[in-house]
Every structure is written in C-alpha cells, then in structure tokens.
Amino acid sequence: MANNNNNGDVKLIGAWPSPFVMRPRIALNIKSVEYEFLQEQFGSKSDLLLKSNPVHKKIPVLLHNDKPICESNIIVEYIDEVWSAGPSILPSDAHDRAVARFWAAYVDEKWFPNVRGAAAASSEEAKNAAVDQLKEGMALLEGAYVEISKGKDFFGGEKIGFIDIAFGSMLAWLRALQVMLGGVKLLDEEKTPGLCKWAAKFSADPAVKDVLPETEKIIEFAKLLVAKIKAAAASS
Amino acid sequence: MEEVKLLGWWMSPFSRRVELALKLKGVGYEYIEQDLANKSQLLLEYNPVHKKVPVLVHNGKTMAESLVILEYIDETWPNNPILPRNPYEKAMARFWAQFIEEKCNGGLWKIMWCKDEEERGRLVEEASHCFRTLEGELKGNKFFGGDEIGMVDIAANFIGYWLGVVQEVSGMELVTRDKFPVLCKWMDEFVEHSVVKETLPPRDKLHAEFEARLGAPSWKY
C-alpha cells in the first residue's frame, strides 16, 4: 500500500474504461495523492462496491479512511476541498465556481446522454438525431471554452480545472465514437478549433496522460459492452 | 452596492428553492416574474443554454441551475449556512440533493406524464423505493439538515409541498402517511417552517394549474 504521509488511506473503486472514474483519478494526480485503484471486473459488482455505494451501486467510489464518497463530480469537489494545499481544481471566485459547476452539470445531463444515444442507437434515424445533438453541444462547449479560458490553454486557465476534468474525461470515448460512427467529426478543426487544441493539451497533461486510455482500447471495449447490452436485450 | 435579481416563475419549485435560500440568509433581491410561454429577451440573454428559470443575477453576473445557485448563495452569504462546512458532510449533502433531483423528482416527473397504466405502476414502485431510501436519511432529525433546514431540505421542496397537490389532483397514492410516516412528518415540519411558508405558491392556484396542465380524466387513477 502506498505511503501517503498525512493523506490517510485512499482507495478508489472503479474501472479503466469509465470516464466517470477518470475524473477522480485525474484529481488525485493533480494533488499528488497516492491511492489504491481497486478495479471492478467487467460484468460483475464486487461486495465492496455494493457495500460502499448501496444507493446507486456504481463506480467511481472514493474510500477515504474507509468513508465512501460517491458521484464523480462530487468526489472531485471533495478531493479539492480535503487536499486544499495542492493545486486548486475549482476556481477561487464564487461566480467562476458557479460557471464551472454549470458546465460540469451540462456535460453530464445534456451532452453525455447523447453519447450513449449515438453509440447504442437501434436505428439510423435515432443515431443521426443523437449525433446532431452532440454536434450542437460541441458548439456550445466551444463557445464556453473560448469565453472561460480567456486565451489560456484550459477552461481552468493556465492549469486544468473542474470543467476540464468533467469534459476532458470524455475525450477517449469521444474519439472512439468518431471512429465507430464512421468518421463523424465532433472535434472539428473548422467548427471547434479551440476544443481541438484544448483536447491535445489536456490529453498530454501529466495528470491525465496515464489515465485517458488509447482510442483503440476504448473501441475494443465498446464492442464488448455493445455485445453485452445486445445479449441482455435479446434475453429479456 | 449589492444588486441581486432573481428571474423566476411562481409555480416553479426550482426558482422557489433560490428564493428560500435568499430569504434564509436575509438577502434582499428584486424578483422578476417570467412568462415561460413567452420567454423574455432578458431570460434568453441570461440563460441562453437552457432558457429556463431560475436565473440569479448578482452585481451583473448571471448564473443558472438551482442547485448551482444554492451553492453560490451559501458561499457568498455565509450566515445561516445551508451546507455543512466539513468536506465529507458536504459531499453527503450534495449526494442527497442530486439523488432527490435525479431519482425522486425525476421519477415523479416520469409518473406524472406517463399515460400507460402498467408502465406507471412500475414507475410508482421504482419511485417508492427511492422515497424509502430518502426517508432513511432523516435519521431521527427534524430536517435533513439536522435541527435547521439545509440544502437537502431545500432540494426536496417539490416533495415537501408540490407533491401533495399533485397527489390530490391525480389520485396517485405514492407518499402517504401510513406508508411513509417519517417522510410525511418531515413534510409537515417543512411547510410550517417560518421562512419556507413565505416561499410556497398558494395551494388553490397550484391545484388549479396542475388540474389544467396534467389534463383531467386520462390522468387520474
């Protein structure tokens, strides 16, 4: 087990393909907090997970001195507050924080459901509708990026912040989706030039590069996932 | 000089949450009622992404999404805190506020608009389970926030007041006194709270609106 000095015992229940799990991993890296990564087996839920998150039974779950914290963005805020001596993740200004939380919520409530919609669409029509929504979302996020970054590399300014983590954690799946949907451009040099630059910088950041999986690995994993979803649908 | 404006709608539990937080903290504000059927230029300018209420404007800076606004209010006016200061307790409060939004309110919303009887039955059972889980979080306290109302109580305002009216209009018996005695006791305390009272829309007006919007016969059961 890692020696964390005064950080206490830190464990994260998760799985490498999950963008939601990537969020606390990036946050812990930013704070240089060592943790034990307890990976769930694909297709089953461990007793520890079920005990730690009885309400949702989902990953990620952060266990800090055996106290569980659930929901990825809530975990990231917790990490930022507990390890306040490290580089800050949420902005210091209250209004900027409100803007950051607004966009993190947007990614989860409005944008991400269309990723699932596009990937798991049963008809061409449904798929195209989801892709259109995604593209609209990308345009909004491009506008937000330009406005919030104020010419710097990240939504968080000179360094990665809350929105970067919330949206950047989606990049591996975004890139995989582009391939799986036959070359659809969500990150578009013409339409979303800011986000294209941002995506490259984010992916290369030291706190991120070992966490964000290769696009090919996600594509491989997506095939397994889709097969599982189809099998479940066929048997019900 | 502090200038606080709130764009809201009398019937919206979301904009009422913000009013409640401002009143709990004794923050003066200008309330601007919105006509959601004819969205104002102001609303479209201040919340171009969602075009919804509530929108809070503080010294010219705008923000949207009620739970996000609640956090801003608590950070900006720290008296009478609605969130715990301890990071773990705070994470728990945020968790339950989100649970209420996604599972409880989300579940209720689906039930309210579901026309298929069998599907509705299934949704009611699912929602019941969520309400049981939520009820468990009171842990013998008067409010989710303990002795005083906090963010979780504010987030649960639809359950605390609007739900009663919806159940009356529809005949739905989801949260009843015999099934959820503890949660109903919380509802009683919530609506009787001196500040909460000031933010509740008039019951008869709410009743009439739900009757009209939810469409009468096909929806009652």
PDB file of N, CA and C in Angstrom, chain A residues 53 55-56 67-71 74 77-78 81-82 93-95 97-99 101-103 105-106 109-110 140, chain B residues 47 49-50 52 61-65 68 71-72 75-76 87-88 90-92 94-96 98-99 102-103 133:
ATOM      1  N   ASN A  53     -21.516   1.748  -2.076  1.00  0.00           N
ATOM      2  CA  ASN A  53     -22.488   2.573  -2.801  1.00  0.00           C
ATOM      3  C   ASN A  53     -23.801   1.808  -2.938  1.00  0.00           C
ATOM      4  N   VAL A  55     -26.787   2.794  -2.697  1.00  0.00           N
ATOM      5  CA  VAL A  55     -27.856   3.534  -3.372  1.00  0.00           C
ATOM      6  C   VAL A  55     -27.811   3.351  -4.899  1.00  0.00           C
ATOM      7  N   HIS A  56     -26.643   3.590  -5.482  1.00  0.00           N
ATOM      8  CA  HIS A  56     -26.538   3.509  -6.937  1.00  0.00           C
ATOM      9  C   HIS A  56     -25.806   2.287  -7.440  1.00  0.00           C
ATOM     10  N   LYS A  67     -14.292   5.841   4.509  1.00  0.00           N
ATOM     11  CA  LYS A  67     -15.568   6.544   4.332  1.00  0.00           C
ATOM     12  C   LYS A  67     -15.830   6.704   2.830  1.00  0.00           C
ATOM     13  N   PRO A  68     -16.976   6.223   2.367  1.00  0.00           N
ATOM     14  CA  PRO A  68     -17.223   6.268   0.921  1.00  0.00           C
ATOM     15  C   PRO A  68     -17.801   7.610   0.462  1.00  0.00           C
ATOM     16  N   ILE A  69     -17.314   8.076  -0.683  1.00  0.00           N
ATOM     17  CA  ILE A  69     -17.890   9.254  -1.330  1.00  0.00           C
ATOM     18  C   ILE A  69     -18.233   8.832  -2.753  1.00  0.00           C
ATOM     19  N   CYS A  70     -19.451   9.107  -3.180  1.00  0.00           N
ATOM     20  CA  CYS A  70     -19.931   8.656  -4.492  1.00  0.00           C
ATOM     21  C   CYS A  70     -20.296   9.830  -5.393  1.00  0.00           C
ATOM     22  N   GLU A  71     -20.430   9.517  -6.696  1.00  0.00           N
ATOM     23  CA  GLU A  71     -20.733  10.503  -7.738  1.00  0.00           C
ATOM     24  C   GLU A  71     -19.482  11.287  -8.115  1.00  0.00           C
ATOM     25  N   ILE A  74     -18.902  15.062  -7.446  1.00  0.00           N
ATOM     26  CA  ILE A  74     -18.908  15.289  -6.001  1.00  0.00           C
ATOM     27  C   ILE A  74     -17.570  14.821  -5.402  1.00  0.00           C
ATOM     28  N   GLU A  77     -14.900  17.430  -6.160  1.00  0.00           N
ATOM     29  CA  GLU A  77     -15.010  18.585  -5.248  1.00  0.00           C
ATOM     30  C   GLU A  77     -14.469  18.221  -3.866  1.00  0.00           C
ATOM     31  N   TYR A  78     -14.762  17.022  -3.411  1.00  0.00           N
ATOM     32  CA  TYR A  78     -14.268  16.559  -2.108  1.00  0.00           C
ATOM     33  C   TYR A  78     -12.740  16.542  -2.106  1.00  0.00           C
ATOM     34  N   GLU A  81     -11.360  19.961  -1.824  1.00  0.00           N
ATOM     35  CA  GLU A  81     -11.525  20.580  -0.502  1.00  0.00           C
ATOM     36  C   GLU A  81     -10.621  19.958   0.558  1.00  0.00           C
ATOM     37  N   VAL A  82     -10.463  18.639   0.502  1.00  0.00           N
ATOM     38  CA  VAL A  82      -9.651  17.962   1.519  1.00  0.00           C
ATOM     39  C   VAL A  82      -8.168  18.252   1.309  1.00  0.00           C
ATOM     40  N   ASP A  93     -12.970  32.234  -7.351  1.00  0.00           N
ATOM     41  CA  ASP A  93     -14.093  33.176  -7.352  1.00  0.00           C
ATOM     42  C   ASP A  93     -15.426  32.420  -7.365  1.00  0.00           C
ATOM     43  N   ALA A  94     -16.358  32.881  -6.517  1.00  0.00           N
ATOM     44  CA  ALA A  94     -17.627  32.166  -6.369  1.00  0.00           C
ATOM     45  C   ALA A  94     -18.427  32.094  -7.668  1.00  0.00           C
ATOM     46  N   HIS A  95     -18.436  33.176  -8.437  1.00  0.00           N
ATOM     47  CA  HIS A  95     -19.175  33.163  -9.699  1.00  0.00           C
ATOM     48  C   HIS A  95     -18.532  32.201 -10.688  1.00  0.00           C
ATOM     49  N   ARG A  97     -16.911  29.630  -9.935  1.00  0.00           N
ATOM     50  CA  ARG A  97     -17.261  28.281  -9.464  1.00  0.00           C
ATOM     51  C   ARG A  97     -18.655  27.898  -9.946  1.00  0.00           C
ATOM     52  N   ALA A  98     -19.566  28.846  -9.898  1.00  0.00           N
ATOM     53  CA  ALA A  98     -20.932  28.577 -10.379  1.00  0.00           C
ATOM     54  C   ALA A  98     -20.908  28.239 -11.867  1.00  0.00           C
ATOM     55  N   VAL A  99     -20.097  28.949 -12.621  1.00  0.00           N
ATOM     56  CA  VAL A  99     -19.975  28.681 -14.059  1.00  0.00           C
ATOM     57  C   VAL A  99     -19.374  27.286 -14.277  1.00  0.00           C
ATOM     58  N   ARG A 101     -19.465  24.679 -12.250  1.00  0.00           N
ATOM     59  CA  ARG A 101     -20.453  23.652 -11.875  1.00  0.00           C
ATOM     60  C   ARG A 101     -21.555  23.558 -12.919  1.00  0.00           C
ATOM     61  N   PHE A 102     -21.933  24.700 -13.482  1.00  0.00           N
ATOM     62  CA  PHE A 102     -22.954  24.726 -14.527  1.00  0.00           C
ATOM     63  C   PHE A 102     -22.534  23.861 -15.703  1.00  0.00           C
ATOM     64  N   TRP A 103     -21.289  24.047 -16.173  1.00  0.00           N
ATOM     65  CA  TRP A 103     -20.848  23.298 -17.359  1.00  0.00           C
ATOM     66  C   TRP A 103     -20.590  21.828 -17.064  1.00  0.00           C
ATOM     67  N   ALA A 105     -22.324  20.103 -14.980  1.00  0.00           N
ATOM     68  CA  ALA A 105     -23.680  19.544 -14.969  1.00  0.00           C
ATOM     69  C   ALA A 105     -24.186  19.389 -16.398  1.00  0.00           C
ATOM     70  N   TYR A 106     -23.876  20.368 -17.262  1.00  0.00           N
ATOM     71  CA  TYR A 106     -24.283  20.315 -18.667  1.00  0.00           C
ATOM     72  C   TYR A 106     -23.715  19.058 -19.344  1.00  0.00           C
ATOM     73  N   GLU A 109     -25.683  16.018 -17.849  1.00  0.00           N
ATOM     74  CA  GLU A 109     -27.138  15.937 -18.025  1.00  0.00           C
ATOM     75  C   GLU A 109     -27.585  16.090 -19.469  1.00  0.00           C
ATOM     76  N   LYS A 110     -26.860  16.902 -20.244  1.00  0.00           N
ATOM     77  CA  LYS A 110     -27.288  17.173 -21.618  1.00  0.00           C
ATOM     78  C   LYS A 110     -26.418  16.511 -22.667  1.00  0.00           C
ATOM     79  N   LEU A 140     -21.733  24.587 -28.359  1.00  0.00           N
ATOM     80  CA  LEU A 140     -21.929  25.321 -27.099  1.00  0.00           C
ATOM     81  C   LEU A 140     -20.668  25.267 -26.240  1.00  0.00           C
TER      82      LEU A 140
ATOM     83  N   ASN B  47     -29.842  33.198 -19.815  1.00  0.00           N
ATOM     84  CA  ASN B  47     -29.683  31.741 -19.789  1.00  0.00           C
ATOM     85  C   ASN B  47     -29.859  31.177 -21.187  1.00  0.00           C
ATOM     86  N   VAL B  49     -28.283  28.884 -22.751  1.00  0.00           N
ATOM     87  CA  VAL B  49     -28.105  27.439 -22.910  1.00  0.00           C
ATOM     88  C   VAL B  49     -29.404  26.677 -22.646  1.00  0.00           C
ATOM     89  N   HIS B  50     -30.054  26.983 -21.516  1.00  0.00           N
ATOM     90  CA  HIS B  50     -31.265  26.236 -21.158  1.00  0.00           C
ATOM     91  C   HIS B  50     -32.553  27.025 -21.311  1.00  0.00           C
ATOM     92  N   LYS B  52     -34.163  28.689 -19.120  1.00  0.00           N
ATOM     93  CA  LYS B  52     -35.043  28.315 -18.013  1.00  0.00           C
ATOM     94  C   LYS B  52     -34.839  29.211 -16.806  1.00  0.00           C
ATOM     95  N   LYS B  61     -23.521  39.721 -12.664  1.00  0.00           N
ATOM     96  CA  LYS B  61     -23.065  38.392 -13.092  1.00  0.00           C
ATOM     97  C   LYS B  61     -24.220  37.412 -12.987  1.00  0.00           C
ATOM     98  N   THR B  62     -24.416  36.637 -14.057  1.00  0.00           N
ATOM     99  CA  THR B  62     -25.564  35.736 -14.099  1.00  0.00           C
ATOM    100  C   THR B  62     -25.173  34.297 -13.837  1.00  0.00           C
ATOM    101  N   MET B  63     -26.120  33.554 -13.275  1.00  0.00           N
ATOM    102  CA  MET B  63     -25.890  32.115 -13.149  1.00  0.00           C
ATOM    103  C   MET B  63     -27.210  31.356 -13.167  1.00  0.00           C
ATOM    104  N   ALA B  64     -27.124  30.111 -13.625  1.00  0.00           N
ATOM    105  CA  ALA B  64     -28.312  29.287 -13.782  1.00  0.00           C
ATOM    106  C   ALA B  64     -28.104  27.913 -13.150  1.00  0.00           C
ATOM    107  N   GLU B  65     -29.217  27.165 -13.045  1.00  0.00           N
ATOM    108  CA  GLU B  65     -29.275  25.835 -12.411  1.00  0.00           C
ATOM    109  C   GLU B  65     -29.412  25.994 -10.897  1.00  0.00           C
ATOM    110  N   VAL B  68     -26.783  24.768  -8.384  1.00  0.00           N
ATOM    111  CA  VAL B  68     -25.531  25.526  -8.544  1.00  0.00           C
ATOM    112  C   VAL B  68     -25.697  26.890  -7.868  1.00  0.00           C
ATOM    113  N   GLU B  71     -25.394  26.778  -4.059  1.00  0.00           N
ATOM    114  CA  GLU B  71     -24.007  26.736  -3.582  1.00  0.00           C
ATOM    115  C   GLU B  71     -23.393  28.142  -3.629  1.00  0.00           C
ATOM    116  N   TYR B  72     -23.687  28.871  -4.693  1.00  0.00           N
ATOM    117  CA  TYR B  72     -23.175  30.242  -4.822  1.00  0.00           C
ATOM    118  C   TYR B  72     -23.686  31.104  -3.678  1.00  0.00           C
ATOM    119  N   GLU B  75     -21.960  30.300  -0.438  1.00  0.00           N
ATOM    120  CA  GLU B  75     -20.566  30.772  -0.388  1.00  0.00           C
ATOM    121  C   GLU B  75     -20.491  32.291  -0.266  1.00  0.00           C
ATOM    122  N   THR B  76     -21.429  32.975  -0.890  1.00  0.00           N
ATOM    123  CA  THR B  76     -21.376  34.436  -0.925  1.00  0.00           C
ATOM    124  C   THR B  76     -21.928  35.070   0.338  1.00  0.00           C
ATOM    125  N   PRO B  87     -15.851  18.739   4.764  1.00  0.00           N
ATOM    126  CA  PRO B  87     -15.909  18.244   3.377  1.00  0.00           C
ATOM    127  C   PRO B  87     -16.696  16.952   3.189  1.00  0.00           C
ATOM    128  N   TYR B  88     -16.591  16.032   4.140  1.00  0.00           N
ATOM    129  CA  TYR B  88     -17.308  14.768   3.996  1.00  0.00           C
ATOM    130  C   TYR B  88     -18.817  14.981   4.119  1.00  0.00           C
ATOM    131  N   LYS B  90     -20.361  17.696   3.590  1.00  0.00           N
ATOM    132  CA  LYS B  90     -20.766  18.486   2.433  1.00  0.00           C
ATOM    133  C   LYS B  90     -20.987  17.568   1.223  1.00  0.00           C
ATOM    134  N   ALA B  91     -20.059  16.621   1.042  1.00  0.00           N
ATOM    135  CA  ALA B  91     -20.190  15.666  -0.062  1.00  0.00           C
ATOM    136  C   ALA B  91     -21.481  14.864   0.080  1.00  0.00           C
ATOM    137  N   MET B  92     -21.821  14.496   1.301  1.00  0.00           N
ATOM    138  CA  MET B  92     -23.055  13.741   1.556  1.00  0.00           C
ATOM    139  C   MET B  92     -24.270  14.588   1.201  1.00  0.00           C
ATOM    140  N   ARG B  94     -24.445  17.071  -0.918  1.00  0.00           N
ATOM    141  CA  ARG B  94     -24.505  17.186  -2.377  1.00  0.00           C
ATOM    142  C   ARG B  94     -25.044  15.900  -2.994  1.00  0.00           C
ATOM    143  N   PHE B  95     -24.605  14.774  -2.448  1.00  0.00           N
ATOM    144  CA  PHE B  95     -25.062  13.471  -2.941  1.00  0.00           C
ATOM    145  C   PHE B  95     -26.579  13.355  -2.834  1.00  0.00           C
ATOM    146  N   TRP B  96     -27.121  13.701  -1.666  1.00  0.00           N
ATOM    147  CA  TRP B  96     -28.559  13.559  -1.452  1.00  0.00           C
ATOM    148  C   TRP B  96     -29.370  14.572  -2.260  1.00  0.00           C
ATOM    149  N   GLN B  98     -28.533  15.613  -5.180  1.00  0.00           N
ATOM    150  CA  GLN B  98     -28.520  15.050  -6.531  1.00  0.00           C
ATOM    151  C   GLN B  98     -29.472  13.857  -6.626  1.00  0.00           C
ATOM    152  N   PHE B  99     -29.500  13.044  -5.583  1.00  0.00           N
ATOM    153  CA  PHE B  99     -30.393  11.887  -5.546  1.00  0.00           C
ATOM    154  C   PHE B  99     -31.848  12.332  -5.644  1.00  0.00           C
ATOM    155  N   GLU B 102     -32.427  13.606  -9.321  1.00  0.00           N
ATOM    156  CA  GLU B 102     -32.427  12.581 -10.371  1.00  0.00           C
ATOM    157  C   GLU B 102     -33.451  11.480 -10.145  1.00  0.00           C
ATOM    158  N   LYS B 103     -33.456  10.947  -8.923  1.00  0.00           N
ATOM    159  CA  LYS B 103     -34.263   9.751  -8.660  1.00  0.00           C
ATOM    160  C   LYS B 103     -35.673  10.072  -8.169  1.00  0.00           C
ATOM    161  N   THR B 133     -35.597   5.124   0.517  1.00  0.00           N
ATOM    162  CA  THR B 133     -34.170   5.418   0.726  1.00  0.00           C
ATOM    163  C   THR B 133     -34.000   6.829   1.285  1.00  0.00           C
TER     164      THR B 133
END
